[in-house]
Amino acid sequence: MAELLNNSENEYGKIVIEKDVIAQYAGYAALDCFGIVGMATISMKDGLAKLLKGDNVGRGVSVRVDEDDTLNIDFHIIVAYGVNIKTVVSNLVSTVKYQIEDYTNMKVKNIKVFVEGVRVID
C-alpha cells in the first residue's frame, strides 16, 4: 500500500495525498522541461537505463517525507543529446519545485537529479 501524506486540514476535513501521486505529478512536470526525453529506470538484470513512457513516469521518481513534512524528490532522467545538462537540470529543479509546492501546499526541501542516459531526438 502506498504511503499517505497528511498535508492540509480545514473546517471541511483533511486532504491526504499518496506519495505515488506526487511522484506521478513530478514526473509529468519534469517531462514538460526542455531537454528531458523521459524518466528512467535501471534494469537489475543488465544494469541499463530504460526509458519510461506514459503512466509509468512516476517510477523514475522517488519521493520521501522528512519529519517536518518537507519533501525530498529524486529523479532518474534521460536527456536529449546536444543539450547543456546543467541548464536542463537547473530548469527541471526550479519548475518541479514550483509546481509541487503549488500543487501540494508542501515545502520541497531537496531535489536530486540522476542523469541515467542520453538519447538522440528525431
Tab-separated table of C-alpha atoms in Angstrom, residues 47-111:
chain	number	residue	atom	x	y	z
A	47	GLY	CA	22.185	-2.565	-15.368
A	48	LEU	CA	20.940	-0.472	-18.289
A	49	ALA	CA	18.674	2.566	-18.063
A	50	LYS	CA	15.271	2.050	-19.680
A	51	LEU	CA	13.050	4.871	-20.853
A	52	LEU	CA	9.679	5.039	-19.090
A	53	LYS	CA	6.680	6.307	-21.009
A	54	GLY	CA	3.022	7.026	-20.406
A	55	ASP	CA	1.676	6.373	-16.932
A	56	ASN	CA	4.984	4.850	-15.804
A	57	VAL	CA	6.829	8.185	-15.420
A	58	GLY	CA	6.268	8.093	-11.660
A	59	ARG	CA	8.509	5.013	-11.436
A	60	GLY	CA	11.503	7.210	-12.309
A	61	VAL	CA	10.754	9.495	-9.368
A	62	SER	CA	11.261	8.801	-5.670
A	63	VAL	CA	9.504	10.891	-3.002
A	64	ARG	CA	10.486	10.894	0.678
A	65	VAL	CA	8.978	12.931	3.516
A	66	ASP	CA	11.025	14.302	6.428
A	67	GLU	CA	9.781	14.589	9.996
A	68	ASP	CA	8.970	18.262	9.365
A	69	ASP	CA	6.667	17.312	6.431
A	70	THR	CA	9.076	18.585	3.774
A	71	LEU	CA	9.543	16.648	0.535
A	72	ASN	CA	12.744	15.175	-0.874
A	73	ILE	CA	12.436	14.161	-4.512
A	74	ASP	CA	14.876	12.108	-6.622
A	75	PHE	CA	14.654	11.991	-10.416
A	76	HIS	CA	16.241	9.468	-12.761
A	77	ILE	CA	16.136	11.066	-16.200
A	78	ILE	CA	17.276	10.661	-19.774
A	79	VAL	CA	18.305	13.885	-21.517
A	80	ALA	CA	18.388	14.844	-25.182
A	81	TYR	CA	21.721	14.674	-26.966
A	82	GLY	CA	23.332	18.086	-27.510
A	83	VAL	CA	21.693	19.988	-24.657
A	84	ASN	CA	23.545	21.621	-21.776
A	85	ILE	CA	22.876	19.162	-18.956
A	86	LYS	CA	23.485	21.704	-16.186
A	87	THR	CA	20.915	24.087	-17.695
A	88	VAL	CA	18.355	21.308	-18.227
A	89	VAL	CA	18.729	20.070	-14.643
A	90	SER	CA	18.533	23.610	-13.230
A	91	ASN	CA	15.312	24.206	-15.186
A	92	LEU	CA	13.881	20.862	-14.022
A	93	VAL	CA	14.617	21.640	-10.358
A	94	SER	CA	13.053	25.100	-10.410
A	95	THR	CA	9.999	24.016	-12.447
A	96	VAL	CA	9.239	20.929	-10.377
A	97	LYS	CA	9.825	22.718	-7.062
A	98	TYR	CA	7.367	25.463	-8.012
A	99	GLN	CA	4.706	23.078	-9.367
A	100	ILE	CA	4.875	20.570	-6.494
A	101	GLU	CA	4.743	23.287	-3.832
A	102	ASP	CA	1.802	24.905	-5.622
A	103	TYR	CA	0.025	21.570	-6.177
A	104	THR	CA	0.502	20.035	-2.710
A	105	ASN	CA	0.958	23.061	-0.465
A	106	MET	CA	4.008	21.231	0.943
A	107	LYS	CA	7.580	22.535	1.011
A	108	VAL	CA	10.166	20.858	-1.241
A	109	LYS	CA	13.397	20.625	0.730
A	110	ASN	CA	15.660	18.845	-1.722
A	111	ILE	CA	15.651	17.652	-5.338
